[in-house]
């Protein structure tokens, strides 16, 4: 098994940063940990080494308020003795530390409770070819460049008529990566970069102040929105929220802006997580194969998207990953599984294992999106006489066990097919079954976040106001 091409890109990074892109020492360390675990008496083991480098700048009123940088490597070792498992981690393995860490892990595993579902991934499912996903931008921006981006974004926000002050702006960049070695013979690695710009703007004065924000993030600088565009959007959003009104409690169609519509996909994915299904703590626990959405609705998880925010070439157990339709033509097709939850449910892993250095694998998603519909956002609201357009959600009042949905919200009132005045301090409530069933997506899908969805219309939610 060879390292990911992302970690050994043919592009030539600046020499000053070349050591950050070299994972050979981490790979050797992970191999030594696995070998030491076997010598200490483990029946099987895997080791991960995680690299994290980040730098960020925050500005307010044109001046730098904070500038920070962090850098470090951490390693984790998982050992299995029979059906018993233990995980240990450290960021300092020197001298005879590898042997001592392995011995401690094996000693912990021997006194751990039996778990018939633990174990390494099935060798037949391991990634044999590591795909190139173009996740690494070798040109790390300097602190001066991050300052420039943040200041440009803030200046653009302040230039919007009606913006009274800045809530601050920031720019960041970082590198993250993972090496995974298992006693079953898997050895893979990858690196990814991340860059971002965000701005908060404030309109109004005193108790009448309103704030809003915008941001952009991507692995490559070329894929970021321009700083001025981020700042201008934040300013325009803040001004649009000025002088909000209250509304009476009612039941109306609710339209979710793309900035918040992805949260509905997130609620679905949380409910189909294999850990929740195995514990029977999901309202969807008996809905595999059920028609949850209207025909034509597709929700995709794609770990192989080039330059994707959450892309990776293999999962945290070394299993090959693939693009998967979680919902196809409205039908729920799968759970999200790692090896352990798959065994517990009598199914194969779906390649969704995630893991930190101090934890065992658990299932989770990658790049999620709800496929676009065929109507424009304007057409989606054109027949709504009275309704609500949501731009921000507050709180986390969603019950994954029952499917009950209730969240604070702000946005704009819809009258006769048009958004009108700003609305704040309302609650939208319903049940996720009904929300999924009535979901209608518009055609404005963009890939900006880890979870992406177009504008979405939901029928008959209860709006709690005055």
Coordinates of N, CA, C and O in Angstrom, one line a residue, residues 165-235:
X165 N -21.0 49.4 12.0 CA -19.7 49.0 12.6 C -19.4 47.6 12.2 O -20.2 46.8 11.7
X166 N -18.1 47.2 12.5 CA -17.6 45.9 12.1 C -17.7 45.0 13.3 O -17.5 45.4 14.5
X167 N -18.1 43.8 13.1 CA -18.1 42.7 14.1 C -16.8 41.9 14.0 O -16.6 40.9 14.7
X168 N -15.9 42.4 13.1 CA -14.6 41.7 13.0 C -14.5 40.8 11.7 O -15.6 40.5 11.2
X169 N -13.3 40.6 11.3 CA -13.1 39.7 10.2 C -11.9 38.8 10.5 O -11.0 39.2 11.3
X170 N -11.8 37.7 9.8 CA -10.7 36.8 10.1 C -10.3 36.1 8.8 O -11.1 35.9 7.9
X171 N -9.1 35.6 8.8 CA -8.6 34.8 7.7 C -7.7 33.7 8.3 O -7.0 34.0 9.3
X172 N -7.8 32.5 7.8 CA -7.1 31.4 8.3 C -6.5 30.5 7.3 O -7.0 30.5 6.1
X173 N -5.6 29.7 7.6 CA -5.0 28.6 6.7 C -4.5 27.5 7.6 O -4.1 27.7 8.7
X174 N -4.5 26.3 7.0 CA -3.9 25.2 7.8 C -3.7 24.0 7.0 O -4.0 24.0 5.8
X175 N -3.0 23.0 7.6 CA -2.8 21.7 6.9 C -3.1 20.7 7.9 O -2.8 20.7 9.1
X176 N -3.8 19.7 7.5 CA -4.2 18.5 8.3 C -3.9 17.3 7.5 O -3.9 17.3 6.2
X177 N -3.6 16.2 8.1 CA -3.3 15.0 7.4 C -3.3 13.8 8.3 O -3.4 13.9 9.6
X178 N -3.3 12.6 7.7 CA -3.4 11.4 8.5 C -2.5 10.3 7.9 O -2.5 10.1 6.7
X179 N -1.8 9.5 8.7 CA -1.2 8.3 8.3 C -1.9 7.2 9.1 O -2.2 7.3 10.3
X180 N -2.3 6.1 8.4 CA -2.9 4.9 9.0 C -2.1 3.7 8.6 O -1.9 3.4 7.4
X181 N -1.7 2.9 9.6 CA -1.0 1.7 9.4 C -1.8 0.6 10.3 O -2.1 0.8 11.4
X182 N -2.1 -0.6 9.7 CA -2.7 -1.6 10.4 C -1.9 -2.9 10.3 O -1.1 -3.1 9.4
X183 N -2.1 -3.8 11.3 CA -1.4 -5.1 11.3 C -1.9 -6.0 10.2 O -1.3 -7.0 9.9
X184 N -3.0 -5.6 9.5 CA -3.5 -6.4 8.4 C -2.8 -6.0 7.1 O -3.1 -6.6 6.0
X185 N -1.8 -5.1 7.2 CA -1.0 -4.7 6.0 C -1.4 -3.5 5.3 O -0.8 -3.1 4.3
X186 N -2.4 -2.7 5.8 CA -2.7 -1.4 5.1 C -1.8 -0.4 5.6 O -1.4 -0.3 6.8
X187 N -1.3 0.5 4.6 CA -0.5 1.6 4.9 C -0.9 2.7 4.0 O -0.7 2.6 2.8
X188 N -1.6 3.8 4.5 CA -2.0 4.9 3.6 C -1.8 6.2 4.3 O -1.8 6.3 5.5
X189 N -1.8 7.3 3.5 CA -1.6 8.6 4.1 C -2.2 9.6 3.1 O -2.3 9.4 1.9
X190 N -2.5 10.8 3.7 CA -3.0 11.9 2.8 C -2.8 13.2 3.6 O -2.7 13.2 4.9
X191 N -2.7 14.3 2.9 CA -2.6 15.6 3.5 C -3.7 16.4 2.8 O -4.0 16.2 1.6
X192 N -4.2 17.4 3.6 CA -5.2 18.3 3.0 C -4.9 19.7 3.6 O -4.5 19.8 4.7
X193 N -5.1 20.7 2.8 CA -5.0 22.1 3.3 C -6.4 22.7 3.5 O -7.4 22.1 3.0
X194 N -6.4 23.8 4.2 CA -7.7 24.5 4.4 C -7.4 25.9 4.5 O -6.4 26.4 5.1
X195 N -8.3 26.7 3.9 CA -8.2 28.2 4.0 C -9.6 28.8 4.1 O -10.6 28.2 3.6
X196 N -9.7 29.9 4.8 CA -11.0 30.5 5.0 C -10.9 32.0 5.3 O -9.9 32.5 5.7
X197 N -12.0 32.6 5.0 CA -12.2 34.1 5.3 C -13.6 34.3 5.8 O -14.6 33.7 5.3
X198 N -13.8 35.0 6.9 CA -15.1 35.3 7.4 C -15.2 36.8 7.9 O -14.2 37.4 8.2
X199 N -16.4 37.3 7.8 CA -16.7 38.7 8.2 C -18.0 38.8 8.9 O -19.0 38.1 8.5
X200 N -18.1 39.6 9.9 CA -19.4 39.9 10.6 C -19.6 41.4 10.5 O -18.7 42.2 10.8
X201 N -20.8 41.8 10.1 CA -21.1 43.2 10.0 C -22.3 43.6 10.9 O -23.2 42.7 11.2
X202 N -22.4 44.8 11.3 CA -23.5 45.3 12.2 C -24.2 46.5 11.6 O -23.5 47.4 11.2
X203 N -25.5 46.4 11.6 CA -26.3 47.6 11.2 C -27.1 48.1 12.4 O -27.3 47.4 13.3
X204 N -27.5 49.4 12.3 CA -28.3 50.0 13.4 C -27.5 50.4 14.6 O -26.2 50.3 14.6
X205 N -28.2 51.0 15.6 CA -27.5 51.5 16.8 C -28.2 51.0 18.0 O -29.4 50.7 18.0
X206 N -27.5 50.9 19.1 CA -28.1 50.6 20.4 C -28.8 49.3 20.4 O -28.4 48.3 19.9
X207 N -30.1 49.3 21.0 CA -30.9 48.1 21.0 C -31.4 47.7 19.6 O -32.0 46.6 19.5
X208 N -31.2 48.6 18.7 CA -31.7 48.3 17.3 C -30.6 47.7 16.4 O -30.9 47.6 15.2
X209 N -29.5 47.3 17.0 CA -28.5 46.7 16.2 C -28.8 45.3 15.7 O -29.4 44.5 16.4
X210 N -28.4 45.0 14.5 CA -28.6 43.7 13.9 C -27.2 43.3 13.3 O -26.5 44.1 12.7
X211 N -26.9 42.0 13.4 CA -25.7 41.6 12.8 C -25.9 40.4 11.9 O -26.8 39.6 12.1
X212 N -25.0 40.2 11.0 CA -25.0 39.1 10.1 C -23.6 38.8 9.6 O -22.7 39.6 9.9
X213 N -23.4 37.7 8.9 CA -22.0 37.3 8.6 C -22.0 36.6 7.2 O -23.1 36.3 6.6
X214 N -20.8 36.4 6.7 CA -20.6 35.5 5.6 C -19.2 34.9 5.7 O -18.4 35.5 6.4
X215 N -19.0 33.8 5.0 CA -17.7 33.2 5.1 C -17.5 32.4 3.8 O -18.4 32.0 3.1
X216 N -16.2 32.0 3.6 CA -15.9 31.1 2.5 C -14.7 30.2 3.0 O -13.9 30.7 3.7
X217 N -14.7 29.0 2.6 CA -13.7 28.0 3.0 C -13.5 27.0 1.9 O -14.4 26.6 1.2
X218 N -12.2 26.6 1.7 CA -11.9 25.6 0.7 C -10.5 25.1 0.9 O -9.7 25.8 1.6
X219 N -10.1 24.0 0.4 CA -8.7 23.5 0.5 C -7.7 24.4 -0.2 O -6.6 24.6 0.2
X220 N -8.2 24.9 -1.4 CA -7.3 25.7 -2.3 C -7.7 27.2 -2.2 O -8.9 27.5 -2.3
X221 N -6.7 28.0 -2.2 CA -7.0 29.5 -2.2 C -7.8 29.9 -3.5 O -8.6 30.8 -3.4
X222 N -7.5 29.2 -4.6 CA -8.2 29.6 -5.9 C -9.7 29.3 -5.8 O -10.4 29.9 -6.6
X223 N -10.1 28.5 -4.9 CA -11.6 28.2 -4.8 C -12.3 29.1 -3.8 O -13.5 28.9 -3.6
X224 N -11.6 30.0 -3.1 CA -12.2 30.9 -2.1 C -12.9 32.0 -2.9 O -12.5 32.4 -3.9
X225 N -14.0 32.4 -2.3 CA -14.6 33.7 -2.8 C -13.7 34.8 -2.5 O -13.0 34.8 -1.5
X226 N -13.7 35.9 -3.3 CA -12.8 37.0 -3.1 C -13.2 37.6 -1.7 O -14.4 37.7 -1.3
X227 N -12.2 38.1 -1.0 CA -12.5 38.7 0.4 C -13.5 39.8 0.3 O -14.4 39.9 1.2
X228 N -13.4 40.7 -0.7 CA -14.4 41.8 -0.9 C -15.8 41.3 -1.0 O -16.8 41.8 -0.5
X229 N -16.0 40.1 -1.8 CA -17.3 39.6 -1.9 C -17.9 39.0 -0.6 O -19.1 39.2 -0.3
X230 N -17.0 38.4 0.2 CA -17.5 37.9 1.5 C -17.9 39.1 2.4 O -18.9 39.1 3.0
X231 N -17.1 40.2 2.4 CA -17.4 41.3 3.2 C -18.7 42.0 2.8 O -19.5 42.4 3.6
X232 N -18.8 42.2 1.5 CA -20.0 42.9 0.9 C -21.2 42.1 1.3 O -22.3 42.7 1.7
X233 N -21.2 40.8 1.1 CA -22.3 39.9 1.4 C -22.7 40.0 2.9 O -23.9 40.2 3.2
X234 N -21.7 40.0 3.8 CA -22.0 40.2 5.2 C -22.7 41.5 5.5 O -23.7 41.6 6.3
X235 N -22.2 42.6 4.9 CA -22.8 43.9 5.1 C -24.2 44.0 4.6 O -25.1 44.5 5.3

